[in-house]
Coordinates of C-alpha atoms in Angstrom, one line a residue:
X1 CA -14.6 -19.6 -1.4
X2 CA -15.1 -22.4 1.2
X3 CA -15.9 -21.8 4.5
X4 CA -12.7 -22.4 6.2
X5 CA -10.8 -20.3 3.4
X6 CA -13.3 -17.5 4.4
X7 CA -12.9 -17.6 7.8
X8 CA -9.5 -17.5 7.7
X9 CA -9.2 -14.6 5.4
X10 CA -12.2 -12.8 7.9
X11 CA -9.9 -13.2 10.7
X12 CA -6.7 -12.5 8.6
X13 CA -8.3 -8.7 8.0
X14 CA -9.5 -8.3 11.8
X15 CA -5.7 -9.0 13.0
X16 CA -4.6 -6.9 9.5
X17 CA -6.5 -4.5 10.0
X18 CA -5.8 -4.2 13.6
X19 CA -2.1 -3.8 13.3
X20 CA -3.0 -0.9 10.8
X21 CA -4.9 1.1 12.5
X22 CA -2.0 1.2 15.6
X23 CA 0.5 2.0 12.9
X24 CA -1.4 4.3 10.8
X25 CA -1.8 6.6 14.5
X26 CA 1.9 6.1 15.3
X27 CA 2.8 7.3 12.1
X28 CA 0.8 10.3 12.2
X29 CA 2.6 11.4 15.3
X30 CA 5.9 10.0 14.0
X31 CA 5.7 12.0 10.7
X32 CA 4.4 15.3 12.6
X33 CA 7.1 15.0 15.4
X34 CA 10.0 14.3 12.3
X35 CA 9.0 16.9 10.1
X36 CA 9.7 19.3 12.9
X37 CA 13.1 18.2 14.1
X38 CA 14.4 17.5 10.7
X39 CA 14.4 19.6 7.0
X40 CA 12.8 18.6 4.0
X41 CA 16.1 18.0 2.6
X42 CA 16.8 15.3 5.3
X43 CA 13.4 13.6 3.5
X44 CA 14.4 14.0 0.2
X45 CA 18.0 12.5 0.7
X46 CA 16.4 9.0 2.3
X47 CA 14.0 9.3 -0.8
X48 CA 16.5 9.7 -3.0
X49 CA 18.5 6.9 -1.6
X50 CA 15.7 4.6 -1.5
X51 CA 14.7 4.7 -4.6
X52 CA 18.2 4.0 -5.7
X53 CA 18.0 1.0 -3.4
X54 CA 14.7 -0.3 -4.7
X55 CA 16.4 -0.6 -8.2
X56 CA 18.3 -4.3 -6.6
X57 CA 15.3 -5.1 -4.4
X58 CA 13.2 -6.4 -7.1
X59 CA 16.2 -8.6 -8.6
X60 CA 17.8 -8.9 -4.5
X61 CA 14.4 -10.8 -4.2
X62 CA 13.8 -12.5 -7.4
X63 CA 9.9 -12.6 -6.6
X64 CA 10.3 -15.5 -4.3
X65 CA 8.1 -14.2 -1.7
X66 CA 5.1 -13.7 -4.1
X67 CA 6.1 -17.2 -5.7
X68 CA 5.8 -19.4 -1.5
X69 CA 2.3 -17.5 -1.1
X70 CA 1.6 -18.9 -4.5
X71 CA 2.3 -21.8 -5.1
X72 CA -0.4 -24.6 -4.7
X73 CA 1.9 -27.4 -3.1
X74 CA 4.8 -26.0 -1.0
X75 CA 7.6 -28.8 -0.6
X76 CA 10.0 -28.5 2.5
X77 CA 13.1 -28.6 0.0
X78 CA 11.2 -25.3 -1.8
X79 CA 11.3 -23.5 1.3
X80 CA 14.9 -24.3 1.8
X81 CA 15.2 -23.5 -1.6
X82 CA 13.4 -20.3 -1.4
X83 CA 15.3 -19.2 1.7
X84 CA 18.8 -19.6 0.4
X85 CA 18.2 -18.0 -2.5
X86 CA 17.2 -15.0 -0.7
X87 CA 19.5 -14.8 1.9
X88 CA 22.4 -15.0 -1.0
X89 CA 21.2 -12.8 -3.0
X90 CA 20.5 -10.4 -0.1
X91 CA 24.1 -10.5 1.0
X92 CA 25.5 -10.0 -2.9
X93 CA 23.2 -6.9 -3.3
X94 CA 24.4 -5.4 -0.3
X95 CA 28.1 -6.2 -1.9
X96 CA 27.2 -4.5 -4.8
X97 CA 25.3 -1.3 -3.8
X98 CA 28.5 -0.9 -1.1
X99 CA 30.4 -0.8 -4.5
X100 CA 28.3 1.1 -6.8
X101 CA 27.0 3.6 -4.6
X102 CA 29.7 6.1 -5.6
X103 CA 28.0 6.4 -9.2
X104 CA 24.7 7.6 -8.2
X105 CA 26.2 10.9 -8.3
X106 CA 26.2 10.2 -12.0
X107 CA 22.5 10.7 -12.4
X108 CA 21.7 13.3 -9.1
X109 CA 24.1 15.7 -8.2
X110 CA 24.2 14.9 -4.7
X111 CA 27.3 13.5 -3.0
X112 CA 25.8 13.3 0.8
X113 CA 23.6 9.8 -1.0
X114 CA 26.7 7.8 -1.1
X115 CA 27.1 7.0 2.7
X116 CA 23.7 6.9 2.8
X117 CA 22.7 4.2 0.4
X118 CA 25.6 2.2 1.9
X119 CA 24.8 2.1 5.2
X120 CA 20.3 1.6 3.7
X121 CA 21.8 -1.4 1.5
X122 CA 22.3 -3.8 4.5
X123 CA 18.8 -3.7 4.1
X124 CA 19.2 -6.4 1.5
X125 CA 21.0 -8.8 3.7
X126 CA 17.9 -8.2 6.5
X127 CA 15.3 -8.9 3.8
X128 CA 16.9 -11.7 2.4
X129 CA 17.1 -13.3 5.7
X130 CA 13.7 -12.6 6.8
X131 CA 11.9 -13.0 3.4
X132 CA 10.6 -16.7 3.5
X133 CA 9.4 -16.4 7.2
X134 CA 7.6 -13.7 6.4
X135 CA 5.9 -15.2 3.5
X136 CA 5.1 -18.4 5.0
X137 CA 3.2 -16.7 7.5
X138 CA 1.4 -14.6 4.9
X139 CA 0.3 -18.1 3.0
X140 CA -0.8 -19.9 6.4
X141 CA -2.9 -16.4 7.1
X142 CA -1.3 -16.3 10.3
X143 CA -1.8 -12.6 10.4
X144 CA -2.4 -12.4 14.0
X145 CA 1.5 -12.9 14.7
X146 CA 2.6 -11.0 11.9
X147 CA 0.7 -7.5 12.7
X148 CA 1.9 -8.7 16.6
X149 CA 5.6 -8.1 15.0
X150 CA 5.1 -5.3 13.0
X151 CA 3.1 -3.0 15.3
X152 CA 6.2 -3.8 18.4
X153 CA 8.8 -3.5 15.8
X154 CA 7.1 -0.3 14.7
X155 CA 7.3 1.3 18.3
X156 CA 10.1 0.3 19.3
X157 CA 12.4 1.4 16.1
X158 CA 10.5 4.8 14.7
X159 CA 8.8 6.0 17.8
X160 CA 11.8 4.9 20.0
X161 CA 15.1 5.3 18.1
X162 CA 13.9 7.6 15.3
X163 CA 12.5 10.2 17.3
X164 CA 15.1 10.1 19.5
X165 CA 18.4 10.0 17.4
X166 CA 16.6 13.1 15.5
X167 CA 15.8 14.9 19.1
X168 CA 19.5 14.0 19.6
X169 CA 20.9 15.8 16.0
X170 CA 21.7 12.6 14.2
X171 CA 19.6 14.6 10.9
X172 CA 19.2 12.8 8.3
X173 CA 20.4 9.5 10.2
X174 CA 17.7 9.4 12.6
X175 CA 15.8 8.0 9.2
X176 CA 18.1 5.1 8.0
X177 CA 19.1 3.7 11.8
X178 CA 15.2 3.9 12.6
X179 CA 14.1 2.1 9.4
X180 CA 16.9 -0.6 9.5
X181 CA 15.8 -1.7 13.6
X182 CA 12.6 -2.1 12.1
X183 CA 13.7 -4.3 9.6
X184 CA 16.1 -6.2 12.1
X185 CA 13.1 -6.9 14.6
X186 CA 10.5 -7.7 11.6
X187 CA 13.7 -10.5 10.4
X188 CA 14.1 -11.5 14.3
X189 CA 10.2 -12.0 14.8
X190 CA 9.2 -13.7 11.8
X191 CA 11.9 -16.3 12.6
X192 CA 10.6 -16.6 16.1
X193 CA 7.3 -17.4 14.6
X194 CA 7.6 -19.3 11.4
X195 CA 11.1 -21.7 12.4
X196 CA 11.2 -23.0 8.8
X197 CA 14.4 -25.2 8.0
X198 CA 17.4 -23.0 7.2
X199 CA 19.7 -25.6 6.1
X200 CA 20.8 -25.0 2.3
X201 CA 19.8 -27.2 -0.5
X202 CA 21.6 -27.8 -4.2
X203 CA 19.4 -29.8 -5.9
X204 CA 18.0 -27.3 -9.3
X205 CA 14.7 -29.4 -9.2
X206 CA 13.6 -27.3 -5.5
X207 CA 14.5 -23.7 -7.6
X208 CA 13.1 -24.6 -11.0
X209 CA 9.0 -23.7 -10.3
X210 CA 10.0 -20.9 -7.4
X211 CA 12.4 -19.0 -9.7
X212 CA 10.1 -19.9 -13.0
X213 CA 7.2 -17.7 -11.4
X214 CA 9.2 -15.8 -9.2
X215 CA 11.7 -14.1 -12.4
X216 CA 8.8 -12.8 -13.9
X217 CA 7.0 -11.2 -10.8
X218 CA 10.5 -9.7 -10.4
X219 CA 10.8 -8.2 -13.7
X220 CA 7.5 -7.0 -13.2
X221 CA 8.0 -5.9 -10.1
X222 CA 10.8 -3.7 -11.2
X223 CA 8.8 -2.4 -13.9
X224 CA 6.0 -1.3 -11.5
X225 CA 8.7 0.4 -9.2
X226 CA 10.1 2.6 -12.4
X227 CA 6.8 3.3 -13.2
X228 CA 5.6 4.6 -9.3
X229 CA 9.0 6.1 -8.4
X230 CA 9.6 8.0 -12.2
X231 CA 8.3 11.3 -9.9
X232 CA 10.7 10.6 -7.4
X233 CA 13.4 10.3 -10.0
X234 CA 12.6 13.0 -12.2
X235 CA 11.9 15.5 -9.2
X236 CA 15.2 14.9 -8.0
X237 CA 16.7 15.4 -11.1
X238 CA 15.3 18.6 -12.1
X239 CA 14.4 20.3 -9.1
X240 CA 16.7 19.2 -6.5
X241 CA 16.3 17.4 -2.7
X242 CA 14.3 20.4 -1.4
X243 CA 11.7 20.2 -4.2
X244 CA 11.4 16.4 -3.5
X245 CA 11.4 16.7 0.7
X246 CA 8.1 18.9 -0.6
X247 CA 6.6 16.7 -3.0
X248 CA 7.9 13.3 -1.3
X249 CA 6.0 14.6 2.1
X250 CA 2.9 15.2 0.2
X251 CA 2.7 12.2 -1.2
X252 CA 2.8 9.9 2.0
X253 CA 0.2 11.6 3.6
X254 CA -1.9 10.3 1.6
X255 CA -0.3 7.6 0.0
X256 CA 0.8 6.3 3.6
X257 CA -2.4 5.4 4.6
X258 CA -4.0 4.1 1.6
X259 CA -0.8 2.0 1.6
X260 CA -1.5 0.6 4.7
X261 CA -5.2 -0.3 4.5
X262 CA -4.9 -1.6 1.3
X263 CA -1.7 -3.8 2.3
X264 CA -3.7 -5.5 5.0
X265 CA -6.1 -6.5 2.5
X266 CA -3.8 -7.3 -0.1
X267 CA -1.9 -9.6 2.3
X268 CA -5.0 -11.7 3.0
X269 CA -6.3 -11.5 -0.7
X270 CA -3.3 -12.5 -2.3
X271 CA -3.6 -15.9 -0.5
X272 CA -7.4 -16.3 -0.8
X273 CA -7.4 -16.0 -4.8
X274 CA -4.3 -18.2 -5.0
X275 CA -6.5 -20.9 -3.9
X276 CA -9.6 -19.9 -6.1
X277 CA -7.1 -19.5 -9.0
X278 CA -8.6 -22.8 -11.0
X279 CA -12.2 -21.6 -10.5
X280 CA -12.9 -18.9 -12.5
X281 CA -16.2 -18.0 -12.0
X282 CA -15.4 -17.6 -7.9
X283 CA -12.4 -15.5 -8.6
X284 CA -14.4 -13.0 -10.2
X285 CA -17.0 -13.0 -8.0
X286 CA -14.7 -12.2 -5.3
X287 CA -12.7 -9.8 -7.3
X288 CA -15.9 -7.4 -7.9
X289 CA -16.4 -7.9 -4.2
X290 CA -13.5 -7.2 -3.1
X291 CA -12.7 -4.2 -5.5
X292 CA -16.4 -2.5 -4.8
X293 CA -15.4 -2.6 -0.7
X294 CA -11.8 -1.3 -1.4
X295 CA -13.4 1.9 -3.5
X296 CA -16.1 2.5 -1.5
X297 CA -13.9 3.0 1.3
X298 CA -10.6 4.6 0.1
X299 CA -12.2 6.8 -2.7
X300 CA -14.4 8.9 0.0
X301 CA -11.2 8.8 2.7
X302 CA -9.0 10.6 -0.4
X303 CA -11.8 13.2 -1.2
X304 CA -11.7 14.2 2.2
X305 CA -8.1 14.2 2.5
X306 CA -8.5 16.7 -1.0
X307 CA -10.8 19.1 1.3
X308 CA -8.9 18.9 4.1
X309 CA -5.9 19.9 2.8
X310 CA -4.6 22.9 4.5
X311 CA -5.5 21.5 8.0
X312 CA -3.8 18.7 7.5
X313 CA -0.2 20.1 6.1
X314 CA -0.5 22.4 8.7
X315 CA -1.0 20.2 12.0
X316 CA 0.5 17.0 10.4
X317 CA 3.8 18.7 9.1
X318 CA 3.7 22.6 10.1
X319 CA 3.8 25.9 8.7
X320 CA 6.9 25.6 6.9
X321 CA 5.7 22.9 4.3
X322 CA 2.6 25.1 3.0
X323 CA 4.1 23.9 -0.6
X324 CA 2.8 20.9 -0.6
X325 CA -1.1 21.9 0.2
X326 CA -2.0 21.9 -3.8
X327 CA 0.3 18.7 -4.1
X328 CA -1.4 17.1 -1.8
X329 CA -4.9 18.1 -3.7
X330 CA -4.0 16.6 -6.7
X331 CA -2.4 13.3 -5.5
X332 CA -5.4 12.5 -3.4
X333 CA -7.6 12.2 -6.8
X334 CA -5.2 10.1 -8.2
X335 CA -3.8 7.8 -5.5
X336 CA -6.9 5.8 -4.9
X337 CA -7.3 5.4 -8.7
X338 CA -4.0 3.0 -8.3
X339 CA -4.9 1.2 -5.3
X340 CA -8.1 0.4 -6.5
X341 CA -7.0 -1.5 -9.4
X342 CA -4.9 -3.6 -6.9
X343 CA -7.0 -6.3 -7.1
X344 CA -6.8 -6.8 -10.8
X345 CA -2.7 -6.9 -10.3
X346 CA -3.1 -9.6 -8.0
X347 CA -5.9 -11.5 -10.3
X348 CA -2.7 -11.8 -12.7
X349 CA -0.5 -13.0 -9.7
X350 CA -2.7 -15.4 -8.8
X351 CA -3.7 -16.9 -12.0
X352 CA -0.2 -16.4 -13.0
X353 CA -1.2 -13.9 -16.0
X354 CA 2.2 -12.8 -16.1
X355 CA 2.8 -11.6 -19.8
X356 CA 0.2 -9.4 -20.0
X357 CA 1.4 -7.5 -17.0
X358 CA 4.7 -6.9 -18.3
X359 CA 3.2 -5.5 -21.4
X360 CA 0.8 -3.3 -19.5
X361 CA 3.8 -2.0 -16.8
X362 CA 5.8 -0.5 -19.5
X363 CA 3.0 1.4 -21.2
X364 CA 2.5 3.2 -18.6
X365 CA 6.0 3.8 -18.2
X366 CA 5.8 5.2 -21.7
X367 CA 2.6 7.3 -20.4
X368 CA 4.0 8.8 -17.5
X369 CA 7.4 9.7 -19.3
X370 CA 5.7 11.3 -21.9
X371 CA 3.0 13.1 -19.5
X372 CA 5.9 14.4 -17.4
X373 CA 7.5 16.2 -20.1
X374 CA 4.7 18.3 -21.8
X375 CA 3.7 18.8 -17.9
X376 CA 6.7 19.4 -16.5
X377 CA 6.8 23.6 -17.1
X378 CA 3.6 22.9 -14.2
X379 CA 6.2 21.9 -11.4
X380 CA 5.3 19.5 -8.8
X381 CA 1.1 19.7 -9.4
X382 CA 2.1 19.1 -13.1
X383 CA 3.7 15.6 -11.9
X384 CA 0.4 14.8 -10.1
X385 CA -1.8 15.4 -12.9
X386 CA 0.5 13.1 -14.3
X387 CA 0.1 10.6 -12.8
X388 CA -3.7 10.8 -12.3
X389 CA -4.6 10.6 -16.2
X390 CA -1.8 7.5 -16.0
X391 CA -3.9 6.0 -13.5
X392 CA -7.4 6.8 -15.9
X393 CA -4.7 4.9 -18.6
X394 CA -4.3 2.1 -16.3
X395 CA -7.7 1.2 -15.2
X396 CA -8.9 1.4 -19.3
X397 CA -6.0 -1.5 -19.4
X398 CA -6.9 -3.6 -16.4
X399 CA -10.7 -3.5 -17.3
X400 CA -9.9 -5.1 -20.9
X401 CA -7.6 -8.0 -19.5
X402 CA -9.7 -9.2 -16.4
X403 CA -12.6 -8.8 -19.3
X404 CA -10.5 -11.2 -21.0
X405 CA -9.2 -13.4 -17.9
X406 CA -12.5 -13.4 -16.2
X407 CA -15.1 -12.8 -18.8
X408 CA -16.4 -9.9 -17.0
X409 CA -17.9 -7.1 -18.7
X410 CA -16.8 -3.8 -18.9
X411 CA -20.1 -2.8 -17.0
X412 CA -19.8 -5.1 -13.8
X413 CA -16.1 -3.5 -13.6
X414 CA -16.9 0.2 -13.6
X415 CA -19.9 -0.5 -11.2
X416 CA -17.7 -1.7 -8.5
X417 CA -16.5 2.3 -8.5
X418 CA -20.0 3.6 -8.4
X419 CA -20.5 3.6 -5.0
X420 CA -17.0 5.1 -3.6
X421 CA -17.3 8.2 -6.2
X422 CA -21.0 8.4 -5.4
X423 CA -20.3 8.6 -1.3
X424 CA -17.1 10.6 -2.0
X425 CA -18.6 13.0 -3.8
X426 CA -21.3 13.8 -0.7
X427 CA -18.4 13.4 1.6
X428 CA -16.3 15.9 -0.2
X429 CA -19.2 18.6 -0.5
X430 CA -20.4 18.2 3.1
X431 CA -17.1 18.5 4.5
X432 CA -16.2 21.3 1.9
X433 CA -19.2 23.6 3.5
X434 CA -18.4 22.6 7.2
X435 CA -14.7 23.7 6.6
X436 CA -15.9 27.0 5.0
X437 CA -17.8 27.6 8.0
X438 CA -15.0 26.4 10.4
X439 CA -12.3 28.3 8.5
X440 CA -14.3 32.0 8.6
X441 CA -14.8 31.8 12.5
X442 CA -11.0 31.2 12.8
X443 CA -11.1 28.0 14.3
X444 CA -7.6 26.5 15.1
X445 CA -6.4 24.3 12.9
X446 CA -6.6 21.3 14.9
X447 CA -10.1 21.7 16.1
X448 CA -10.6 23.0 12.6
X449 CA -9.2 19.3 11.4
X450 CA -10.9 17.8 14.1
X451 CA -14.2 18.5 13.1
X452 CA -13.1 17.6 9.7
X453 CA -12.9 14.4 10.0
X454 CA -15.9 13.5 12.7
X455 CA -18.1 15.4 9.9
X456 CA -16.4 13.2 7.1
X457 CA -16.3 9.9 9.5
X458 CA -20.4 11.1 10.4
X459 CA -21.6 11.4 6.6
X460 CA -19.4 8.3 5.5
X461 CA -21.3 6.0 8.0
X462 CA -24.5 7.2 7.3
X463 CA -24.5 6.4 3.0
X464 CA -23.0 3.7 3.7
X465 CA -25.4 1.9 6.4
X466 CA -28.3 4.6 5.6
X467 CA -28.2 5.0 2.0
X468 CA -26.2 2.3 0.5
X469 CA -26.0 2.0 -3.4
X470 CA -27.4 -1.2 -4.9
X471 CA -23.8 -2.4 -6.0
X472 CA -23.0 -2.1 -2.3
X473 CA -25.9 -3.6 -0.5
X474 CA -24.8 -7.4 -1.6
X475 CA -21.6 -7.0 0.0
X476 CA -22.5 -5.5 3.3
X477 CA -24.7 -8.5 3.8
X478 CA -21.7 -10.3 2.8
X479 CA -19.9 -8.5 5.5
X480 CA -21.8 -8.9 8.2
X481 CA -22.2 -12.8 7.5
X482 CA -18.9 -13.7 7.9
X483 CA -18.7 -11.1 11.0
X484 CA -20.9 -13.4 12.4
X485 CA -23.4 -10.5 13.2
X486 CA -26.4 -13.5 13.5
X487 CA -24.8 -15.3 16.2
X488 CA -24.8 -12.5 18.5
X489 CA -28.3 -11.5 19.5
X490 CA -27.6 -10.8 23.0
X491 CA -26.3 -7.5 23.0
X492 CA -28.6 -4.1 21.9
X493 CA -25.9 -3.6 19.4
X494 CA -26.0 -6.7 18.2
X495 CA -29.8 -6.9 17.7
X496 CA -29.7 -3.4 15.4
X497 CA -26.8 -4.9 13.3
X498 CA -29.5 -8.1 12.6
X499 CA -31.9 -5.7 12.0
X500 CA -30.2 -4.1 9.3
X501 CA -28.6 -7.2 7.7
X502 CA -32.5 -8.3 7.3
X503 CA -32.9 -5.6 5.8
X504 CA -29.6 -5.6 3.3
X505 CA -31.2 -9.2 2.6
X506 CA -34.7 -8.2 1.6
X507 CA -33.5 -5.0 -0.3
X508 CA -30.8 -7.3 -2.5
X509 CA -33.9 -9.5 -3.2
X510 CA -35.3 -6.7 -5.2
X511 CA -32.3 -5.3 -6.7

């Protein structure tokens, strides 16, 4: 990766990452303050509705967003091309799911959806509006502005509007107006930022490559979204909105902020190995990077989210969702499992490996279908096991096509997991014993969770910069290079840090 390219995408992940740690804290209280004015039900209606939604989005889109960030030389007449596109398509989706909403109630029994998805589906006229702005600042890394827009959008619409329509009765309502201001000040900020050319274009020759790429990340797209929201779906179907409100809760806790660290990465990545995506040999350096940092961080965060359970239902949500305490177990073994092989999704995207994801999207759709049904008699933690041996599934499939894209062996792959399981495993044991002790003093369950996570936080730091494993050491150096940890001897802190990257260095020399 040249320099420039790397400093870019260092700075891309400080801003990124920034911007998610605000939202992942608002969105703690936002979810604890909701799930105390409003039912489960309320949660499983919007779920419901969503997912209904999400069936245009893919095709609303047409993968043009994935297909600007992509392509290697971006014309002016593509991003008019690009932006049209998507702003018609936004507004005929929004046509459509206006007309078709009535014939959800065909596959869930549920009536209250229908207003619901109509008012959610302007949604597609939002995204189809804001759609190139926001991709074009995603390819030129400008991630400084964009986490700028999405943190004050963020604030302004859930913390502000949601909390307040809910504190003011407006129920299930309080959901869709808050996630649709969001949307509208995301589309109004990204203009602000980007000011691309709006003006239409007709000529098929700007649309050919865009739409050539983008149809297939689409269809793909699609087929990942049956593939993650077949729970939803099914849950809905057999067991009914209050079942789901359960089940949907429990799985953005943990899903929530895995979603948002590994966004902020993904956002900068996606860029970064479109423009490595002739050079082999650098791509899959940086994908074993890359994929050995994701797991060891997210793999230890989800074992301590598995111990921590109980605290965490009970502050986060309260009392009344105890339900979803051994949902929440499951799901965090088998969340991290499919964010981890991320990176290899985007390897494809980048190189443009298209095919074999399609092939590989719908047999796991075949998995899952058929794990659901001879689990299904297990309720809601038969769905999560589920989906964690789909996950086992999908690694096996990812590790045999980046063997094949990126002639790495299967070895140097399952290494990259090595150190996350490793640290998580410690992680999960300490803080197991700590909450044993915590729990039989009757502790409450704040300072109970509290202490959770400084233990956790504690014993995660110290493998990590204490005891790192030898697949890790190479990258921490890497790290702290591109922090720019050597130009900053000034400071105490500073000093330590070039200390131990000496260290890193002289270890790696003997690994």
């Amino acid at each position: 990766m040249s320099k420039n390219l790397a400093t870019k995408a260092v700075s891309g992940l400080k801003w990124s990452s920034a911007g998610t740690i605000a939202n992942a804290v608002m969105q703690i209280g936002y979810t604890s303050a909701m799930a105390r004015l409003l039912a489960p039900e309320a949660f499983g209606l919007v779920a419901l509705s969503a997912v209904i939604l999400r069936f245009g989005y893919y095709f609303a889109n047409l993968g043009l967003n994935q297909a600007i960030i992509q392509k290697e030389e971006l014309t002016s007449e593509n991003i008019r091309a690009a932006f049209t596109s998507s702003a018609l398509l936004g507004a005929v989706f929004t046509v459509l799911a206006w007309v078709l909403a009535p014939y959800a109630t065909l596959i869930f029994d549920m009536p209250e959806v229908v207003p619901i998805v109509r008012v959610m589906s302007l949604a597609f006229v939002v995204g189809g509006i804001s759609a190139t702005a926001t991709s074009l600042l995603q390819r030129n890394m400008r991630f400084k502005e964009l986490s700028i827009v999405e943190t004050a959008s963020y604030v302004i619409s859930y913390l502000g509007v949601g909390i307040l329509l809910a504190w003011l009765d407006f129920g299930v309502w309080s959901l869709v107006y808050a996630s649709l201001v969001q949307q509208a000040l995301v589309a109004i900020g990204a203009h602000a930022m980007a000011r691309h050319n709006i003006l239409p274009v007709v000529r098929w020759e700007a649309y050919r490559a865009l739409l050539a790429y983008g149809s297939k990340m689409s269809v793909i797209s699609f087929f990942e979204f049956i593939y993650t929201e077949l729970a939803t779906l099914l849950i809905g179907r057999v067991f009914g909105a209050y079942k789901l409100g359960i089940y949907n809760r429990a799985f953005m806790l943990v899903n929530l902020p895995m979603y948002n660290l590994t966004r902020t990465v993904s956002r900068v990545v996606f860029p970064s190995f479109s423009k490595l995506q002739s050079e082999t040999e650098k791509l899959a350096k940086v994908y074993l990077s890359s994929t050995t940092l994701l797991a060891t961080l997210i793999i230890p965060v989800c074992l301590g989210i598995m111990v921590a359970a109980p605290e965490i239902v009970r502050v986060v949500l309260g009392d009344q969702w105890l339900e979803a305490i051994p949902v929440l177990q499951v799901l965090s073994l088998a969340i991290p499992l499919s964010f981890v092989t991320m990176f290899a999704g985007i390897v494809c995207d980048a190189k443009a490996v298209l095919n074999w994801k399609i092939v590989i999207t719908i047999t796991l759709i075949v998995v899952i279908s058929g794990l659901f049904f001879l689990l299904r008699d297990y309720g809601l933690v038969g769905f999560g096991f589920a989906l964690l041996i789909s996950e086992l599934v999908r690694i096996g499939m990812y590790q045999t096509l980046m063997k094949k894209i990126l002639d790495l062996s299967y070895w140097k792959q399952l290494r990259v997991y090595l150190p996350g399981i490793m640290n998580g495993a410690v992680v999960a044991i300490v803080v197991y014993l700590a909450s044993t002790l915590f729990r039989n003093i009757e502790l409450p369950h704040l300072v109970v969770l509290v202490l959770q996570m400084v233990t956790g936080g504690f014993v995660f730091l110290a493998m990590i910069l204490l005891f790192p494993h030898s697949a890790l050491k190479e990258q921490l150096h890497m790290v702290f290079s591109k922090l720019g940890v050597q130009d900053n001897p000034g400071s105490y802190f500073g000093r330590m840090l070039m200390r131990y990257r000496k260290s890193l260095i002289k270890e790696t020399e003997h690994v």
